[in-house]
GROMACS .gro file of C-alpha atoms in nm:
model
  362
    1MET     CA    1   0.000   0.000   0.000
    2THR     CA    2   0.133   0.344  -0.093
    3GLU     CA    3   0.209   0.562   0.205
    4PRO     CA    4   0.078   0.921   0.196
    5ARG     CA    5   0.336   1.194   0.187
    6ALA     CA    6   0.425   1.316   0.536
    7SER     CA    7   0.259   1.649   0.600
    8LEU     CA    8   0.546   1.837   0.764
    9PRO     CA    9   0.903   1.776   0.878
   10PHE     CA   10   0.947   1.746   1.254
   11LEU     CA   11   1.046   2.106   1.328
   12TYR     CA   12   0.768   2.265   1.122
   13GLY     CA   13   0.519   2.001   1.228
   14ARG     CA   14   0.583   2.087   1.591
   15TRP     CA   15   0.533   2.457   1.526
   16ILE     CA   16   0.216   2.429   1.316
   17GLY     CA   17   0.076   2.171   1.557
   18ALA     CA   18   0.102   2.431   1.832
   19LEU     CA   19  -0.123   2.667   1.633
   20VAL     CA   20  -0.429   2.455   1.572
   21ASP     CA   21  -0.673   2.286   1.806
   22GLY     CA   22  -0.640   1.934   1.670
   23PRO     CA   23  -0.451   1.710   1.429
   24ILE     CA   24  -0.362   1.825   1.080
   25PRO     CA   25  -0.547   1.599   0.833
   26ALA     CA   26  -0.314   1.385   0.623
   27GLU     CA   27  -0.317   1.442   0.248
   28THR     CA   28  -0.352   1.075   0.155
   29HIS     CA   29  -0.425   1.149  -0.211
   30ALA     CA   30  -0.073   1.288  -0.264
   31THR     CA   31   0.163   0.992  -0.276
   32CYS     CA   32   0.534   0.995  -0.349
   33ALA     CA   33   0.647   0.632  -0.364
   34GLU     CA   34   0.391   0.573  -0.639
   35CYS     CA   35   0.333   0.924  -0.770
   36ALA     CA   36  -0.036   0.999  -0.810
   37MET     CA   37   0.048   1.237  -1.095
   38CYS     CA   38   0.220   0.976  -1.316
   39ARG     CA   39   0.014   0.766  -1.555
   40PRO     CA   40   0.091   0.526  -1.842
   41ALA     CA   41   0.117   0.708  -2.173
   42GLU     CA   42  -0.188   0.532  -2.314
   43ALA     CA   43  -0.405   0.666  -2.030
   44ARG     CA   44  -0.313   1.032  -2.084
   45LEU     CA   45  -0.572   1.284  -2.192
   46PRO     CA   46  -0.476   1.616  -2.356
   47SER     CA   47  -0.673   1.822  -2.104
   48ARG     CA   48  -0.518   1.656  -1.798
   49ILE     CA   49  -0.186   1.741  -1.633
   50TYR     CA   50   0.062   1.461  -1.567
   51PHE     CA   51   0.419   1.447  -1.436
   52GLU     CA   52   0.706   1.241  -1.570
   53PRO     CA   53   0.817   0.945  -1.353
   54GLU     CA   54   1.180   1.064  -1.371
   55THR     CA   55   1.097   1.401  -1.217
   56LYS     CA   56   0.759   1.385  -1.042
   57CYS     CA   57   0.705   1.720  -0.868
   58CYS     CA   58   1.076   1.759  -0.786
   59THR     CA   59   1.146   2.014  -1.061
   60TYR     CA   60   1.200   2.296  -0.815
   61LEU     CA   61   1.521   2.404  -0.647
   62PRO     CA   62   1.445   2.500  -0.285
   63GLU     CA   63   1.579   2.809  -0.113
   64LEU     CA   64   1.699   2.693   0.227
   65PRO     CA   65   1.734   2.924   0.530
   66ASN     CA   66   2.056   2.897   0.726
   67TYR     CA   67   1.915   2.687   1.010
   68LEU     CA   68   1.771   2.425   0.770
   69VAL     CA   69   2.105   2.406   0.588
   70GLY     CA   70   2.263   2.337   0.925
   71GLY     CA   71   1.997   2.076   0.993
   72VAL     CA   72   2.085   1.885   0.678
   73LEU     CA   73   2.454   1.897   0.765
   74THR     CA   74   2.416   1.782   1.127
   75ASP     CA   75   2.128   1.533   1.112
   76PRO     CA   76   2.275   1.180   1.108
   77HIS     CA   77   1.958   1.055   0.939
   78THR     CA   78   1.996   1.282   0.636
   79HIS     CA   79   2.024   1.078   0.318
   80PRO     CA   80   2.388   1.073   0.199
   81HIS     CA   81   2.289   1.205  -0.143
   82GLY     CA   82   2.094   1.488   0.015
   83ARG     CA   83   2.389   1.598   0.226
   84ALA     CA   84   2.636   1.559  -0.061
   85SER     CA   85   2.421   1.756  -0.306
   86LEU     CA   86   2.386   2.040  -0.057
   87GLU     CA   87   2.761   2.037  -0.001
   88VAL     CA   88   2.804   2.086  -0.375
   89ARG     CA   89   2.580   2.395  -0.365
   90ILE     CA   90   2.773   2.534  -0.069
   91ASP     CA   91   3.108   2.473  -0.239
   92ALA     CA   92   2.991   2.641  -0.561
   93GLY     CA   93   2.907   2.946  -0.353
   94VAL     CA   94   2.635   3.086  -0.583
   95ARG     CA   95   2.384   3.269  -0.360
   96VAL     CA   96   2.537   3.097  -0.057
   97THR     CA   97   2.520   3.358   0.217
   98PRO     CA   98   2.490   3.368   0.596
   99LEU     CA   99   2.111   3.388   0.542
  100GLY     CA  100   2.108   3.049   0.370
  101VAL     CA  101   2.146   2.879   0.034
  102GLY     CA  102   1.945   3.060  -0.231
  103ILE     CA  103   1.843   2.989  -0.589
  104PRO     CA  104   2.098   3.092  -0.856
  105GLY     CA  105   1.976   3.366  -1.088
  106PRO     CA  106   1.949   3.155  -1.408
  107ILE     CA  107   1.745   2.886  -1.235
  108GLU     CA  108   1.526   3.147  -1.065
  109LEU     CA  109   1.448   3.296  -1.405
  110LEU     CA  110   1.359   2.953  -1.542
  111LEU     CA  111   1.132   2.875  -1.248
  112ARG     CA  112   0.952   3.208  -1.280
  113ASN     CA  113   0.899   3.179  -1.653
  114GLU     CA  114   0.850   2.807  -1.710
  115SER     CA  115   0.530   2.709  -1.888
  116GLY     CA  116   0.430   2.348  -1.859
  117ALA     CA  117   0.777   2.237  -1.748
  118PHE     CA  118   0.693   2.174  -1.383
  119GLY     CA  119   0.691   1.802  -1.314
  120ARG     CA  120   0.822   1.726  -1.662
  121ALA     CA  121   1.156   1.890  -1.744
  122ARG     CA  122   1.452   1.676  -1.642
  123GLY     CA  123   1.675   1.983  -1.666
  124LEU     CA  124   1.485   2.134  -1.373
  125ARG     CA  125   1.505   1.826  -1.151
  126CYS     CA  126   1.617   1.915  -0.800
  127PRO     CA  127   1.976   1.814  -0.721
  128HIS     CA  128   1.859   1.680  -0.385
  129TYR     CA  129   1.626   1.427  -0.552
  130VAL     CA  130   1.742   1.067  -0.503
  131ALA     CA  131   1.661   0.931  -0.848
  132ASP     CA  132   1.708   0.559  -0.784
  133GLN     CA  133   1.478   0.572  -0.480
  134GLY     CA  134   1.234   0.839  -0.597
  135LEU     CA  135   1.254   1.049  -0.282
  136CYS     CA  136   1.385   1.381  -0.151
  137GLY     CA  137   1.730   1.358   0.004
  138ILE     CA  138   1.665   1.648   0.244
  139ARG     CA  139   1.295   1.593   0.315
  140ASP     CA  140   1.334   1.628   0.693
  141HIS     CA  141   1.480   1.977   0.646
  142CYS     CA  142   1.322   2.107   0.326
  143GLY     CA  143   1.186   2.462   0.314
  144ALA     CA  144   0.840   2.615   0.310
  145ALA     CA  145   0.770   2.571  -0.062
  146CYS     CA  146   0.846   2.199  -0.081
  147THR     CA  147   0.706   2.097   0.254
  148THR     CA  148   0.360   2.245   0.185
  149TYR     CA  149   0.320   2.131  -0.176
  150PHE     CA  150   0.064   1.862  -0.254
  151CYS     CA  151  -0.053   1.777  -0.605
  152LYS     CA  152  -0.390   1.660  -0.476
  153HIS     CA  153  -0.597   1.728  -0.166
  154VAL     CA  154  -0.846   1.509   0.016
  155ARG     CA  155  -1.077   1.809   0.059
  156GLY     CA  156  -0.989   1.988  -0.259
  157ALA     CA  157  -0.958   2.366  -0.242
  158ALA     CA  158  -1.007   2.360   0.136
  159GLY     CA  159  -0.683   2.165   0.170
  160PHE     CA  160  -0.503   2.371  -0.092
  161GLU     CA  161  -0.594   2.699   0.080
  162PHE     CA  162  -0.484   2.566   0.420
  163TRP     CA  163  -0.142   2.460   0.293
  164GLU     CA  164  -0.099   2.785   0.102
  165ALA     CA  165  -0.157   2.971   0.429
  166VAL     CA  166   0.094   2.745   0.607
  167LYS     CA  167   0.346   2.809   0.329
  168GLU     CA  168   0.317   3.187   0.365
  169LEU     CA  169   0.347   3.158   0.743
  170LEU     CA  170   0.660   2.944   0.713
  171PHE     CA  171   0.813   3.179   0.456
  172ALA     CA  172   0.765   3.464   0.701
  173ALA     CA  173   0.911   3.255   0.984
  174GLN     CA  174   1.211   3.162   0.768
  175ARG     CA  175   1.285   3.527   0.694
  176THR     CA  176   1.261   3.614   1.061
  177LEU     CA  177   1.474   3.326   1.185
  178SER     CA  178   1.741   3.364   0.916
  179LEU     CA  179   1.801   3.723   1.023
  180TRP     CA  180   1.782   3.636   1.391
  181CYS     CA  181   2.045   3.364   1.344
  182VAL     CA  182   2.276   3.611   1.172
  183GLY     CA  183   2.249   3.840   1.471
  184GLU     CA  184   2.297   3.559   1.719
  185VAL     CA  185   2.595   3.390   1.553
  186GLY     CA  186   2.759   3.719   1.467
  187LEU     CA  187   2.896   3.890   1.155
  188GLU     CA  188   3.092   4.206   1.088
  189ASP     CA  189   2.883   4.519   1.035
  190THR     CA  190   2.996   4.558   0.675
  191VAL     CA  191   2.880   4.203   0.594
  192VAL     CA  192   2.546   4.262   0.765
  193GLU     CA  193   2.502   4.582   0.565
  194SER     CA  194   2.558   4.391   0.242
  195LEU     CA  195   2.311   4.117   0.341
  196LEU     CA  196   2.035   4.370   0.408
  197ARG     CA  197   2.055   4.527   0.062
  198HIS     CA  198   1.830   4.256  -0.087
  199GLU     CA  199   2.002   4.270  -0.424
  200PRO     CA  200   1.833   4.057  -0.695
  201ALA     CA  201   2.004   3.737  -0.801
  202SER     CA  202   2.258   3.809  -1.073
  203VAL     CA  203   2.280   3.623  -1.402
  204ASP     CA  204   2.648   3.677  -1.462
  205ALA     CA  205   2.920   3.434  -1.568
  206ALA     CA  206   2.972   3.302  -1.215
  207ALA     CA  207   2.602   3.224  -1.172
  208ILE     CA  208   2.572   3.059  -1.513
  209ASP     CA  209   2.882   2.849  -1.447
  210GLU     CA  210   2.750   2.764  -1.099
  211SER     CA  211   3.056   2.902  -0.923
  212GLU     CA  212   3.140   3.220  -0.736
  213THR     CA  213   3.444   3.446  -0.727
  214GLU     CA  214   3.665   3.435  -0.420
  215ALA     CA  215   3.642   3.813  -0.379
  216ARG     CA  216   3.264   3.805  -0.355
  217ARG     CA  217   3.266   3.508  -0.121
  218CYS     CA  218   3.501   3.691   0.115
  219ALA     CA  219   3.281   4.002   0.101
  220THR     CA  220   2.972   3.790   0.168
  221TRP     CA  221   3.114   3.595   0.462
  222GLY     CA  222   3.379   3.814   0.618
  223SER     CA  223   3.565   3.632   0.893
  224TRP     CA  224   3.342   3.326   0.843
  225ARG     CA  225   3.481   3.262   0.493
  226GLY     CA  226   3.596   2.901   0.485
  227ARG     CA  227   3.379   2.816   0.786
  228GLU     CA  228   3.039   2.836   0.619
  229ARG     CA  229   2.934   2.491   0.734
  230GLU     CA  230   3.020   2.576   1.091
  231PHE     CA  231   2.808   2.891   1.064
  232TYR     CA  232   2.509   2.694   0.938
  233ARG     CA  233   2.547   2.434   1.212
  234GLU     CA  234   2.550   2.712   1.472
  235CYS     CA  235   2.223   2.842   1.327
  236ALA     CA  236   2.060   2.498   1.341
  237GLU     CA  237   2.170   2.453   1.701
  238ARG     CA  238   1.999   2.778   1.804
  239VAL     CA  239   1.671   2.716   1.620
  240ALA     CA  240   1.622   2.344   1.695
  241PRO     CA  241   1.493   2.385   2.055
  242MET     CA  242   1.262   2.679   1.977
  243GLU     CA  243   0.888   2.653   2.034
  244TRP     CA  244   0.636   2.832   1.816
  245SER     CA  245   0.582   3.093   2.086
  246ASP     CA  246   0.951   3.182   2.054
  247VAL     CA  247   0.927   3.217   1.677
  248ARG     CA  248   0.610   3.427   1.697
  249ARG     CA  249   0.769   3.658   1.951
  250LEU     CA  250   1.057   3.722   1.713
  251GLY     CA  251   0.829   3.763   1.410
  252GLY     CA  252   0.590   4.008   1.571
  253ALA     CA  253   0.285   4.143   1.386
  254GLU     CA  254   0.361   3.972   1.054
  255LEU     CA  255   0.361   3.623   1.203
  256GLU     CA  256   0.056   3.697   1.416
  257LEU     CA  257  -0.143   3.793   1.106
  258HIS     CA  258  -0.031   3.484   0.915
  259GLU     CA  259  -0.117   3.275   1.219
  260ARG     CA  260  -0.474   3.406   1.214
  261VAL     CA  261  -0.515   3.300   0.851
  262VAL     CA  262  -0.375   2.951   0.920
  263LYS     CA  263  -0.617   2.902   1.209
  264MET     CA  264  -0.912   3.021   1.001
  265ARG     CA  265  -0.828   2.787   0.715
  266TRP     CA  266  -0.767   2.496   0.950
  267GLN     CA  267  -1.119   2.546   1.087
  268ARG     CA  268  -1.252   2.541   0.732
  269LEU     CA  269  -1.049   2.230   0.646
  270THR     CA  270  -1.174   2.032   0.945
  271SER     CA  271  -1.535   2.153   0.942
  272PRO     CA  272  -1.814   1.928   0.805
  273ASP     CA  273  -2.040   2.229   0.745
  274ILE     CA  274  -2.153   2.370   0.412
  275PRO     CA  275  -2.266   2.730   0.352
  276ARG     CA  276  -2.627   2.837   0.400
  277ARG     CA  277  -2.643   2.947   0.037
  278LEU     CA  278  -2.459   2.793  -0.257
  279ARG     CA  279  -2.416   2.879  -0.622
  280ALA     CA  280  -2.268   2.669  -0.906
  281LEU     CA  281  -1.923   2.786  -1.017
  282PRO     CA  282  -1.747   2.766  -1.356
  283HIS     CA  283  -1.536   2.457  -1.420
  284GLU     CA  284  -1.376   2.254  -1.698
  285VAL     CA  285  -1.522   1.921  -1.806
  286VAL     CA  286  -1.230   1.685  -1.871
  287SER     CA  287  -1.432   1.383  -1.983
  288ARG     CA  288  -1.788   1.253  -1.988
  289GLY     CA  289  -1.896   0.893  -1.964
  290PRO     CA  290  -2.233   0.721  -1.942
  291LYS     CA  291  -2.213   0.716  -1.563
  292THR     CA  292  -1.943   0.965  -1.463
  293VAL     CA  293  -1.816   1.315  -1.538
  294THR     CA  294  -1.457   1.422  -1.463
  295VAL     CA  295  -1.403   1.793  -1.401
  296ASN     CA  296  -1.126   2.040  -1.318
  297SER     CA  297  -1.230   2.313  -1.083
  298TYR     CA  298  -0.985   2.474  -0.843
  299ARG     CA  299  -0.664   2.318  -0.982
  300GLY     CA  300  -0.554   2.129  -1.290
  301THR     CA  301  -0.358   1.862  -1.099
  302ASP     CA  302  -0.660   1.754  -0.896
  303PRO     CA  303  -0.954   1.656  -1.122
  304LEU     CA  304  -1.266   1.518  -0.957
  305GLU     CA  305  -1.474   1.232  -1.089
  306LEU     CA  306  -1.847   1.259  -1.013
  307THR     CA  307  -2.147   1.044  -1.085
  308ARG     CA  308  -2.371   1.189  -1.355
  309GLY     CA  309  -2.650   1.214  -1.100
  310LEU     CA  310  -2.444   1.431  -0.866
  311TYR     CA  311  -2.300   1.645  -1.147
  312ASP     CA  312  -2.647   1.714  -1.285
  313LEU     CA  313  -2.747   1.871  -0.952
  314LEU     CA  314  -2.512   2.167  -0.995
  315PRO     CA  315  -2.754   2.402  -1.181
  316ALA     CA  316  -3.009   2.370  -0.900
  317PHE     CA  317  -2.779   2.567  -0.669
  318ASP     CA  318  -2.852   2.924  -0.775
  319GLY     CA  319  -2.801   3.119  -0.455
  320ARG     CA  320  -3.123   3.019  -0.283
  321PRO     CA  321  -3.094   2.881   0.072
  322THR     CA  322  -2.922   2.544   0.065
  323ASP     CA  323  -3.195   2.371   0.265
  324GLU     CA  324  -3.455   2.500   0.019
  325VAL     CA  325  -3.262   2.361  -0.278
  326ILE     CA  326  -3.212   2.025  -0.104
  327ALA     CA  327  -3.584   2.003  -0.030
  328GLY     CA  328  -3.664   2.076  -0.395
  329ILE     CA  329  -3.427   1.803  -0.514
  330ALA     CA  330  -3.584   1.558  -0.268
  331ARG     CA  331  -3.933   1.632  -0.402
  332GLU     CA  332  -3.818   1.592  -0.761
  333ARG     CA  333  -3.603   1.280  -0.718
  334GLY     CA  334  -3.765   1.119  -0.419
  335PHE     CA  335  -3.460   1.152  -0.193
  336PRO     CA  336  -3.225   1.435  -0.090
  337PRO     CA  337  -2.858   1.449  -0.192
  338ALA     CA  338  -2.616   1.339   0.079
  339ARG     CA  339  -2.464   1.633   0.259
  340ASP     CA  340  -2.122   1.469   0.231
  341HIS     CA  341  -2.157   1.481  -0.147
  342LEU     CA  342  -2.258   1.847  -0.134
  343ARG     CA  343  -1.963   1.920   0.089
  344GLU     CA  344  -1.737   1.761  -0.172
  345LEU     CA  345  -1.881   1.991  -0.440
  346TRP     CA  346  -1.817   2.282  -0.203
  347ASP     CA  347  -1.467   2.159  -0.114
  348PHE     CA  348  -1.368   2.132  -0.480
  349ARG     CA  349  -1.520   2.471  -0.566
  350LEU     CA  350  -1.786   2.338  -0.799
  351LEU     CA  351  -2.020   2.516  -0.561
  352GLY     CA  352  -1.934   2.848  -0.402
  353GLU     CA  353  -2.076   3.039  -0.110
  354ASP     CA  354  -2.342   3.295  -0.201
  355ASP     CA  355  -2.411   3.586   0.036
  356GLY     CA  356  -2.775   3.600  -0.071
  357LEU     CA  357  -2.763   3.963  -0.184
  358ARG     CA  358  -2.890   4.072  -0.521
  359ALA     CA  359  -2.655   4.268  -0.743
  360SER     CA  360  -2.864   4.582  -0.686
  361ASP     CA  361  -2.824   4.544  -0.310
  362ARG     CA  362  -2.445   4.529  -0.312
   0.00000   0.00000   0.00000
């Protein structure tokens, strides 16, 4: 049986678990060992999105904050390939700073401008991907983008929106903690000044050749030049014991606001309720069969297969009270639709909440 992808690495799982009032639902539809996005060529449809088995979703190079870099280097359970591939990035020196290991300019440009390459282009495959085992070599210390990505969600858009909120919270926490670590471990003022300039990633010869000049490395690291790994390990040592309350205190208002959004979306994700008024939303029909209809709604990687009977109910939801629509369907068909089925239509954004106001009243 295929195991679902773990929701969060230990450190981030501990922090997010402290925010919510119960367990974080597992995304069992997103599997890594047997990628849910890979299909035999003969089963592929033009209007569906599929990933290549050689890449899966690992066509993204993560930006790693200093304390996660240190975690990879110090954790004895890190996969050897994961540690070795990160060592290569550190040795190359491109966008390797006391704040962490960033994305080289050329790759950043590709990631921002790729169209249809995600999950497919071998040239974008992450260097930390362990090809012969089909897994991430740094998965216990990967950053916000990778750790919150799921191709499919058990509760559709409700799950997607929750993990997007978690991602933004973790990005904010990473920025806060990276800077805090720099202050704690210590750098010369001139190096700190350079770090705070937020210069865009360059696409010069050094970046293209995946190497960095010695002069720039010395300017970037100051007295820590040659001891970059030690610096990262120091950062990991300081962050590892921190509780979420410690992180939030350092992050201030920004983290508090992100925290509110995460809590709100967790409530939505774990709630069995459906809105008092619903309206059918636009969607793409991928395929129709005699008994089923497959549609794309909130996201192309997560199509939903419905029975024809359930799909044909969509036009009945026109903004009237939900209970009124359900009663009408029961009179017409002899039985009401199951609320779990309606919740699925709501989860996957085939139905949207309607505030009940007419356009003239808005």
